[in-house]
Amino acid sequence: HASGWVAFHDRAAGEVRDLDELLRGCGPTELIDTEEEINRRLKLETLSEGSRIPFQFGPRWSHSLRSIQAGATRSLVRIELDEAFLPDLDVYGLHPAMFDLAGAAARVHASAVYYLPLTYRSVQVLAGLTGTIYCCVEVKESADSSGETMTINVEIFDPEGRPLVRMTDFTIKRITD
């Protein structure tokens, strides 16, 4: 079940951002940039190997997350489609795997393994995604100290710092037995 509103506005070009400045604003304390470390930190091996809720990720999802430069509450995430999948962007302006990974990268701050999307306050699409995107992900202070939900804001940029998408109050919910 879902409900929502759609409004079409003029696509005003947003302010081009300096990606190095965005990174400094994240206050990164660690760089997660190998497939093995990304899998470990996002607990992907737990999802796919003998878990109670087995999960399989296709190559568009599992190989596109290239790096997470994580700070205490903010991260700069680089997502890049393999060359073989670039034609997908001709069909999907908001590529499903890339769009999902933009929010999923916040799970480096999560205490549990299983979270699924629950709500968005707003999603503002300024332009379609490009083959490489950078996502500034900010974990918001949550009124839910149990870890049942996690709410984040995400801004997605192209490699030149042009804004593509803004997600506000994207909430993921922990799923349990």
mmCIF file with all atom_site columns, C-alpha atoms in Angstrom:
data_model
loop_
_atom_site.group_PDB
_atom_site.id
_atom_site.type_symbol
_atom_site.label_atom_id
_atom_site.label_alt_id
_atom_site.label_comp_id
_atom_site.label_asym_id
_atom_site.label_entity_id
_atom_site.label_seq_id
_atom_site.pdbx_PDB_ins_code
_atom_site.Cartn_x
_atom_site.Cartn_y
_atom_site.Cartn_z
_atom_site.occupancy
_atom_site.B_iso_or_equiv
_atom_site.pdbx_formal_charge
_atom_site.auth_seq_id
_atom_site.auth_comp_id
_atom_site.auth_asym_id
_atom_site.auth_atom_id
_atom_site.pdbx_PDB_model_num
ATOM 1   C CA . HIS A 1 1   ? 0.000  0.000   0.000   1.00 0.00 ? 1   HIS A CA 1
ATOM 2   C CA . ALA A 1 2   ? 1.304  3.407   -0.869  1.00 0.00 ? 2   ALA A CA 1
ATOM 3   C CA . SER A 1 3   ? -0.022 6.912   -1.120  1.00 0.00 ? 3   SER A CA 1
ATOM 4   C CA . GLY A 1 4   ? 1.528  10.141  -2.196  1.00 0.00 ? 4   GLY A CA 1
ATOM 5   C CA . TRP A 1 5   ? 1.358  13.266  -4.283  1.00 0.00 ? 5   TRP A CA 1
ATOM 6   C CA . VAL A 1 6   ? 3.125  14.165  -7.475  1.00 0.00 ? 6   VAL A CA 1
ATOM 7   C CA . ALA A 1 7   ? 3.742  17.715  -8.597  1.00 0.00 ? 7   ALA A CA 1
ATOM 8   C CA . PHE A 1 8   ? 5.565  18.807  -11.707 1.00 0.00 ? 8   PHE A CA 1
ATOM 9   C CA . HIS A 1 9   ? 7.680  21.902  -11.265 1.00 0.00 ? 9   HIS A CA 1
ATOM 10  C CA . ASP A 1 10  ? 10.088 23.618  -13.575 1.00 0.00 ? 10  ASP A CA 1
ATOM 11  C CA . ARG A 1 11  ? 13.383 21.826  -13.242 1.00 0.00 ? 11  ARG A CA 1
ATOM 12  C CA . ALA A 1 12  ? 15.436 24.662  -11.920 1.00 0.00 ? 12  ALA A CA 1
ATOM 13  C CA . ALA A 1 13  ? 19.125 23.975  -12.181 1.00 0.00 ? 13  ALA A CA 1
ATOM 14  C CA . GLY A 1 14  ? 20.413 23.576  -8.671  1.00 0.00 ? 14  GLY A CA 1
ATOM 15  C CA . GLU A 1 15  ? 23.630 25.023  -7.364  1.00 0.00 ? 15  GLU A CA 1
ATOM 16  C CA . VAL A 1 16  ? 26.661 23.093  -8.576  1.00 0.00 ? 16  VAL A CA 1
ATOM 17  C CA . ARG A 1 17  ? 28.507 21.805  -5.516  1.00 0.00 ? 17  ARG A CA 1
ATOM 18  C CA . ASP A 1 18  ? 32.191 21.159  -5.026  1.00 0.00 ? 18  ASP A CA 1
ATOM 19  C CA . LEU A 1 19  ? 32.461 17.432  -4.236  1.00 0.00 ? 19  LEU A CA 1
ATOM 20  C CA . ASP A 1 20  ? 35.660 17.970  -2.219  1.00 0.00 ? 20  ASP A CA 1
ATOM 21  C CA . GLU A 1 21  ? 33.805 20.520  -0.091  1.00 0.00 ? 21  GLU A CA 1
ATOM 22  C CA . LEU A 1 22  ? 30.928 18.063  0.374   1.00 0.00 ? 22  LEU A CA 1
ATOM 23  C CA . LEU A 1 23  ? 33.434 15.444  1.479   1.00 0.00 ? 23  LEU A CA 1
ATOM 24  C CA . ARG A 1 24  ? 35.029 17.803  4.004   1.00 0.00 ? 24  ARG A CA 1
ATOM 25  C CA . GLY A 1 25  ? 31.541 18.558  5.347   1.00 0.00 ? 25  GLY A CA 1
ATOM 26  C CA . CYS A 1 26  ? 31.050 14.852  6.013   1.00 0.00 ? 26  CYS A CA 1
ATOM 27  C CA . GLY A 1 27  ? 34.065 14.799  8.332   1.00 0.00 ? 27  GLY A CA 1
ATOM 28  C CA . PRO A 1 28  ? 35.082 11.357  7.102   1.00 0.00 ? 28  PRO A CA 1
ATOM 29  C CA . THR A 1 29  ? 36.771 9.107   9.615   1.00 0.00 ? 29  THR A CA 1
ATOM 30  C CA . GLU A 1 30  ? 36.984 6.060   7.383   1.00 0.00 ? 30  GLU A CA 1
ATOM 31  C CA . LEU A 1 31  ? 37.134 5.092   3.728   1.00 0.00 ? 31  LEU A CA 1
ATOM 32  C CA . ILE A 1 32  ? 35.276 1.936   2.752   1.00 0.00 ? 32  ILE A CA 1
ATOM 33  C CA . ASP A 1 33  ? 36.274 1.215   -0.830  1.00 0.00 ? 33  ASP A CA 1
ATOM 34  C CA . THR A 1 34  ? 36.790 -2.489  -1.454  1.00 0.00 ? 34  THR A CA 1
ATOM 35  C CA . GLU A 1 35  ? 33.998 -4.881  -2.355  1.00 0.00 ? 35  GLU A CA 1
ATOM 36  C CA . GLU A 1 36  ? 34.905 -7.081  0.614   1.00 0.00 ? 36  GLU A CA 1
ATOM 37  C CA . GLU A 1 37  ? 34.829 -4.192  3.099   1.00 0.00 ? 37  GLU A CA 1
ATOM 38  C CA . ILE A 1 38  ? 31.593 -2.769  1.663   1.00 0.00 ? 38  ILE A CA 1
ATOM 39  C CA . ASN A 1 39  ? 29.991 -6.226  1.971   1.00 0.00 ? 39  ASN A CA 1
ATOM 40  C CA . ARG A 1 40  ? 31.242 -6.585  5.545   1.00 0.00 ? 40  ARG A CA 1
ATOM 41  C CA . ARG A 1 41  ? 30.146 -3.120  6.699   1.00 0.00 ? 41  ARG A CA 1
ATOM 42  C CA . LEU A 1 42  ? 26.697 -3.367  5.091   1.00 0.00 ? 42  LEU A CA 1
ATOM 43  C CA . LYS A 1 43  ? 26.445 -6.935  6.417   1.00 0.00 ? 43  LYS A CA 1
ATOM 44  C CA . LEU A 1 44  ? 25.714 -8.239  2.922   1.00 0.00 ? 44  LEU A CA 1
ATOM 45  C CA . GLU A 1 45  ? 27.316 -11.609 3.630   1.00 0.00 ? 45  GLU A CA 1
ATOM 46  C CA . THR A 1 46  ? 24.788 -12.063 6.447   1.00 0.00 ? 46  THR A CA 1
ATOM 47  C CA . LEU A 1 47  ? 21.982 -11.353 4.002   1.00 0.00 ? 47  LEU A CA 1
ATOM 48  C CA . SER A 1 48  ? 23.110 -13.888 1.419   1.00 0.00 ? 48  SER A CA 1
ATOM 49  C CA . GLU A 1 49  ? 24.711 -16.708 3.417   1.00 0.00 ? 49  GLU A CA 1
ATOM 50  C CA . GLY A 1 50  ? 22.371 -18.906 5.401   1.00 0.00 ? 50  GLY A CA 1
ATOM 51  C CA . SER A 1 51  ? 20.321 -16.145 6.971   1.00 0.00 ? 51  SER A CA 1
ATOM 52  C CA . ARG A 1 52  ? 16.717 -16.511 8.054   1.00 0.00 ? 52  ARG A CA 1
ATOM 53  C CA . ILE A 1 53  ? 15.700 -14.159 5.250   1.00 0.00 ? 53  ILE A CA 1
ATOM 54  C CA . PRO A 1 54  ? 17.957 -15.056 2.304   1.00 0.00 ? 54  PRO A CA 1
ATOM 55  C CA . PHE A 1 55  ? 18.681 -12.228 -0.082  1.00 0.00 ? 55  PHE A CA 1
ATOM 56  C CA . GLN A 1 56  ? 20.333 -12.266 -3.476  1.00 0.00 ? 56  GLN A CA 1
ATOM 57  C CA . PHE A 1 57  ? 21.629 -9.130  -5.188  1.00 0.00 ? 57  PHE A CA 1
ATOM 58  C CA . GLY A 1 58  ? 22.052 -8.873  -8.943  1.00 0.00 ? 58  GLY A CA 1
ATOM 59  C CA . PRO A 1 59  ? 25.189 -7.426  -10.555 1.00 0.00 ? 59  PRO A CA 1
ATOM 60  C CA . ARG A 1 60  ? 23.676 -3.957  -10.991 1.00 0.00 ? 60  ARG A CA 1
ATOM 61  C CA . TRP A 1 61  ? 23.261 -3.747  -7.234  1.00 0.00 ? 61  TRP A CA 1
ATOM 62  C CA . SER A 1 62  ? 26.186 -5.732  -5.886  1.00 0.00 ? 62  SER A CA 1
ATOM 63  C CA . HIS A 1 63  ? 28.948 -4.215  -8.015  1.00 0.00 ? 63  HIS A CA 1
ATOM 64  C CA . SER A 1 64  ? 27.880 -0.577  -8.291  1.00 0.00 ? 64  SER A CA 1
ATOM 65  C CA . LEU A 1 65  ? 28.626 0.713   -4.784  1.00 0.00 ? 65  LEU A CA 1
ATOM 66  C CA . ARG A 1 66  ? 32.273 1.780   -5.139  1.00 0.00 ? 66  ARG A CA 1
ATOM 67  C CA . SER A 1 67  ? 33.094 3.745   -1.999  1.00 0.00 ? 67  SER A CA 1
ATOM 68  C CA . ILE A 1 68  ? 31.707 5.170   1.221   1.00 0.00 ? 68  ILE A CA 1
ATOM 69  C CA . GLN A 1 69  ? 33.632 7.930   2.950   1.00 0.00 ? 69  GLN A CA 1
ATOM 70  C CA . ALA A 1 70  ? 31.889 7.801   6.298   1.00 0.00 ? 70  ALA A CA 1
ATOM 71  C CA . GLY A 1 71  ? 31.813 10.333  9.083   1.00 0.00 ? 71  GLY A CA 1
ATOM 72  C CA . ALA A 1 72  ? 29.837 10.246  12.322  1.00 0.00 ? 72  ALA A CA 1
ATOM 73  C CA . THR A 1 73  ? 26.482 11.112  10.711  1.00 0.00 ? 73  THR A CA 1
ATOM 74  C CA . ARG A 1 74  ? 27.312 12.067  7.109   1.00 0.00 ? 74  ARG A CA 1
ATOM 75  C CA . SER A 1 75  ? 28.891 10.128  4.272   1.00 0.00 ? 75  SER A CA 1
ATOM 76  C CA . LEU A 1 76  ? 29.882 10.732  0.689   1.00 0.00 ? 76  LEU A CA 1
ATOM 77  C CA . VAL A 1 77  ? 29.054 7.673   -1.404  1.00 0.00 ? 77  VAL A CA 1
ATOM 78  C CA . ARG A 1 78  ? 30.223 6.906   -4.955  1.00 0.00 ? 78  ARG A CA 1
ATOM 79  C CA . ILE A 1 79  ? 28.021 4.648   -7.080  1.00 0.00 ? 79  ILE A CA 1
ATOM 80  C CA . GLU A 1 80  ? 29.023 3.638   -10.583 1.00 0.00 ? 80  GLU A CA 1
ATOM 81  C CA . LEU A 1 81  ? 27.290 1.314   -13.007 1.00 0.00 ? 81  LEU A CA 1
ATOM 82  C CA . ASP A 1 82  ? 29.456 -1.168  -14.870 1.00 0.00 ? 82  ASP A CA 1
ATOM 83  C CA . GLU A 1 83  ? 29.820 -0.219  -18.531 1.00 0.00 ? 83  GLU A CA 1
ATOM 84  C CA . ALA A 1 84  ? 27.632 -3.148  -19.616 1.00 0.00 ? 84  ALA A CA 1
ATOM 85  C CA . PHE A 1 85  ? 24.676 -1.649  -17.721 1.00 0.00 ? 85  PHE A CA 1
ATOM 86  C CA . LEU A 1 86  ? 24.991 1.983   -18.856 1.00 0.00 ? 86  LEU A CA 1
ATOM 87  C CA . PRO A 1 87  ? 22.240 1.486   -21.500 1.00 0.00 ? 87  PRO A CA 1
ATOM 88  C CA . ASP A 1 88  ? 19.839 0.981   -18.560 1.00 0.00 ? 88  ASP A CA 1
ATOM 89  C CA . LEU A 1 89  ? 19.985 4.752   -18.046 1.00 0.00 ? 89  LEU A CA 1
ATOM 90  C CA . ASP A 1 90  ? 18.241 5.251   -21.410 1.00 0.00 ? 90  ASP A CA 1
ATOM 91  C CA . VAL A 1 91  ? 15.229 3.420   -19.959 1.00 0.00 ? 91  VAL A CA 1
ATOM 92  C CA . TYR A 1 92  ? 15.371 4.311   -16.257 1.00 0.00 ? 92  TYR A CA 1
ATOM 93  C CA . GLY A 1 93  ? 15.919 7.970   -15.346 1.00 0.00 ? 93  GLY A CA 1
ATOM 94  C CA . LEU A 1 94  ? 16.093 6.900   -11.694 1.00 0.00 ? 94  LEU A CA 1
ATOM 95  C CA . HIS A 1 95  ? 17.982 3.652   -12.097 1.00 0.00 ? 95  HIS A CA 1
ATOM 96  C CA . PRO A 1 96  ? 16.446 1.302   -9.487  1.00 0.00 ? 96  PRO A CA 1
ATOM 97  C CA . ALA A 1 97  ? 19.724 -0.183  -8.224  1.00 0.00 ? 97  ALA A CA 1
ATOM 98  C CA . MET A 1 98  ? 21.529 3.154   -8.061  1.00 0.00 ? 98  MET A CA 1
ATOM 99  C CA . PHE A 1 99  ? 18.578 4.869   -6.391  1.00 0.00 ? 99  PHE A CA 1
ATOM 100 C CA . ASP A 1 100 ? 18.312 2.063   -3.833  1.00 0.00 ? 100 ASP A CA 1
ATOM 101 C CA . LEU A 1 101 ? 22.050 2.082   -3.107  1.00 0.00 ? 101 LEU A CA 1
ATOM 102 C CA . ALA A 1 102 ? 21.974 5.827   -2.430  1.00 0.00 ? 102 ALA A CA 1
ATOM 103 C CA . GLY A 1 103 ? 19.881 5.191   0.673   1.00 0.00 ? 103 GLY A CA 1
ATOM 104 C CA . ALA A 1 104 ? 21.201 1.730   1.521   1.00 0.00 ? 104 ALA A CA 1
ATOM 105 C CA . ALA A 1 105 ? 24.713 3.084   2.101   1.00 0.00 ? 105 ALA A CA 1
ATOM 106 C CA . ALA A 1 106 ? 23.421 4.684   5.321   1.00 0.00 ? 106 ALA A CA 1
ATOM 107 C CA . ARG A 1 107 ? 23.307 1.193   6.785   1.00 0.00 ? 107 ARG A CA 1
ATOM 108 C CA . VAL A 1 108 ? 26.977 1.543   7.737   1.00 0.00 ? 108 VAL A CA 1
ATOM 109 C CA . HIS A 1 109 ? 25.487 3.400   10.736  1.00 0.00 ? 109 HIS A CA 1
ATOM 110 C CA . ALA A 1 110 ? 22.772 0.786   11.442  1.00 0.00 ? 110 ALA A CA 1
ATOM 111 C CA . SER A 1 111 ? 22.830 -1.646  14.315  1.00 0.00 ? 111 SER A CA 1
ATOM 112 C CA . ALA A 1 112 ? 20.736 -4.357  12.629  1.00 0.00 ? 112 ALA A CA 1
ATOM 113 C CA . VAL A 1 113 ? 20.949 -6.222  9.331   1.00 0.00 ? 113 VAL A CA 1
ATOM 114 C CA . TYR A 1 114 ? 17.500 -6.097  7.778   1.00 0.00 ? 114 TYR A CA 1
ATOM 115 C CA . TYR A 1 115 ? 15.990 -2.756  6.813   1.00 0.00 ? 115 TYR A CA 1
ATOM 116 C CA . LEU A 1 116 ? 13.503 -1.972  4.081   1.00 0.00 ? 116 LEU A CA 1
ATOM 117 C CA . PRO A 1 117 ? 12.301 1.378   2.727   1.00 0.00 ? 117 PRO A CA 1
ATOM 118 C CA . LEU A 1 118 ? 9.277  2.714   4.597   1.00 0.00 ? 118 LEU A CA 1
ATOM 119 C CA . THR A 1 119 ? 8.594  6.371   3.713   1.00 0.00 ? 119 THR A CA 1
ATOM 120 C CA . TYR A 1 120 ? 9.905  9.443   1.946   1.00 0.00 ? 120 TYR A CA 1
ATOM 121 C CA . ARG A 1 121 ? 8.814  12.934  2.948   1.00 0.00 ? 121 ARG A CA 1
ATOM 122 C CA . SER A 1 122 ? 9.804  14.131  -0.512  1.00 0.00 ? 122 SER A CA 1
ATOM 123 C CA . VAL A 1 123 ? 11.796 13.126  -3.570  1.00 0.00 ? 123 VAL A CA 1
ATOM 124 C CA . GLN A 1 124 ? 12.767 15.998  -5.841  1.00 0.00 ? 124 GLN A CA 1
ATOM 125 C CA . VAL A 1 125 ? 14.075 14.917  -9.244  1.00 0.00 ? 125 VAL A CA 1
ATOM 126 C CA . LEU A 1 126 ? 16.112 17.613  -10.974 1.00 0.00 ? 126 LEU A CA 1
ATOM 127 C CA . ALA A 1 127 ? 17.630 15.376  -13.654 1.00 0.00 ? 127 ALA A CA 1
ATOM 128 C CA . GLY A 1 128 ? 18.088 11.690  -14.441 1.00 0.00 ? 128 GLY A CA 1
ATOM 129 C CA . LEU A 1 129 ? 20.931 9.737   -12.914 1.00 0.00 ? 129 LEU A CA 1
ATOM 130 C CA . THR A 1 130 ? 24.266 9.459   -14.693 1.00 0.00 ? 130 THR A CA 1
ATOM 131 C CA . GLY A 1 131 ? 26.587 6.427   -14.913 1.00 0.00 ? 131 GLY A CA 1
ATOM 132 C CA . THR A 1 132 ? 28.516 7.684   -11.891 1.00 0.00 ? 132 THR A CA 1
ATOM 133 C CA . ILE A 1 133 ? 26.824 9.495   -9.029  1.00 0.00 ? 133 ILE A CA 1
ATOM 134 C CA . TYR A 1 134 ? 27.920 10.892  -5.687  1.00 0.00 ? 134 TYR A CA 1
ATOM 135 C CA . CYS A 1 135 ? 25.504 10.815  -2.779  1.00 0.00 ? 135 CYS A CA 1
ATOM 136 C CA . CYS A 1 136 ? 25.740 12.976  0.298   1.00 0.00 ? 136 CYS A CA 1
ATOM 137 C CA . VAL A 1 137 ? 23.923 10.889  2.923   1.00 0.00 ? 137 VAL A CA 1
ATOM 138 C CA . GLU A 1 138 ? 23.029 12.379  6.305   1.00 0.00 ? 138 GLU A CA 1
ATOM 139 C CA . VAL A 1 139 ? 21.610 10.264  9.130   1.00 0.00 ? 139 VAL A CA 1
ATOM 140 C CA . LYS A 1 140 ? 19.129 12.385  11.043  1.00 0.00 ? 140 LYS A CA 1
ATOM 141 C CA . GLU A 1 141 ? 18.675 12.396  14.799  1.00 0.00 ? 141 GLU A CA 1
ATOM 142 C CA . SER A 1 142 ? 15.928 9.875   15.444  1.00 0.00 ? 142 SER A CA 1
ATOM 143 C CA . ALA A 1 143 ? 13.222 9.980   18.067  1.00 0.00 ? 143 ALA A CA 1
ATOM 144 C CA . ASP A 1 144 ? 13.366 6.183   17.868  1.00 0.00 ? 144 ASP A CA 1
ATOM 145 C CA . SER A 1 145 ? 16.298 5.177   20.060  1.00 0.00 ? 145 SER A CA 1
ATOM 146 C CA . SER A 1 146 ? 15.475 1.464   19.641  1.00 0.00 ? 146 SER A CA 1
ATOM 147 C CA . GLY A 1 147 ? 16.934 1.387   16.123  1.00 0.00 ? 147 GLY A CA 1
ATOM 148 C CA . GLU A 1 148 ? 13.565 0.296   14.727  1.00 0.00 ? 148 GLU A CA 1
ATOM 149 C CA . THR A 1 149 ? 13.790 3.019   12.085  1.00 0.00 ? 149 THR A CA 1
ATOM 150 C CA . MET A 1 150 ? 16.514 5.167   10.580  1.00 0.00 ? 150 MET A CA 1
ATOM 151 C CA . THR A 1 151 ? 15.770 8.440   8.806   1.00 0.00 ? 151 THR A CA 1
ATOM 152 C CA . ILE A 1 152 ? 18.171 10.018  6.342   1.00 0.00 ? 152 ILE A CA 1
ATOM 153 C CA . ASN A 1 153 ? 18.440 12.848  3.848   1.00 0.00 ? 153 ASN A CA 1
ATOM 154 C CA . VAL A 1 154 ? 20.182 12.120  0.551   1.00 0.00 ? 154 VAL A CA 1
ATOM 155 C CA . GLU A 1 155 ? 21.412 14.482  -2.146  1.00 0.00 ? 155 GLU A CA 1
ATOM 156 C CA . ILE A 1 156 ? 22.604 12.910  -5.388  1.00 0.00 ? 156 ILE A CA 1
ATOM 157 C CA . PHE A 1 157 ? 25.085 14.680  -7.687  1.00 0.00 ? 157 PHE A CA 1
ATOM 158 C CA . ASP A 1 158 ? 26.759 13.929  -10.994 1.00 0.00 ? 158 ASP A CA 1
ATOM 159 C CA . PRO A 1 159 ? 30.603 13.838  -11.128 1.00 0.00 ? 159 PRO A CA 1
ATOM 160 C CA . GLU A 1 160 ? 30.698 17.607  -11.799 1.00 0.00 ? 160 GLU A CA 1
ATOM 161 C CA . GLY A 1 161 ? 28.641 18.365  -8.676  1.00 0.00 ? 161 GLY A CA 1
ATOM 162 C CA . ARG A 1 162 ? 25.360 19.148  -10.443 1.00 0.00 ? 162 ARG A CA 1
ATOM 163 C CA . PRO A 1 163 ? 22.395 18.119  -8.257  1.00 0.00 ? 163 PRO A CA 1
ATOM 164 C CA . LEU A 1 164 ? 20.249 15.321  -9.691  1.00 0.00 ? 164 LEU A CA 1
ATOM 165 C CA . VAL A 1 165 ? 17.942 14.182  -6.864  1.00 0.00 ? 165 VAL A CA 1
ATOM 166 C CA . ARG A 1 166 ? 17.096 15.226  -3.300  1.00 0.00 ? 166 ARG A CA 1
ATOM 167 C CA . MET A 1 167 ? 15.448 12.797  -0.889  1.00 0.00 ? 167 MET A CA 1
ATOM 168 C CA . THR A 1 168 ? 14.157 14.270  2.341   1.00 0.00 ? 168 THR A CA 1
ATOM 169 C CA . ASP A 1 169 ? 13.301 12.227  5.425   1.00 0.00 ? 169 ASP A CA 1
ATOM 170 C CA . PHE A 1 170 ? 13.784 8.849   3.786   1.00 0.00 ? 170 PHE A CA 1
ATOM 171 C CA . THR A 1 171 ? 12.952 6.340   6.526   1.00 0.00 ? 171 THR A CA 1
ATOM 172 C CA . ILE A 1 172 ? 13.966 2.705   6.509   1.00 0.00 ? 172 ILE A CA 1
ATOM 173 C CA . LYS A 1 173 ? 12.455 0.232   8.948   1.00 0.00 ? 173 LYS A CA 1
ATOM 174 C CA . ARG A 1 174 ? 14.142 -2.712  10.580  1.00 0.00 ? 174 ARG A CA 1
ATOM 175 C CA . ILE A 1 175 ? 12.379 -5.972  9.860   1.00 0.00 ? 175 ILE A CA 1
ATOM 176 C CA . THR A 1 176 ? 12.496 -8.774  12.397  1.00 0.00 ? 176 THR A CA 1
ATOM 177 C CA . ASP A 1 177 ? 11.045 -12.229 12.917  1.00 0.00 ? 177 ASP A CA 1
#
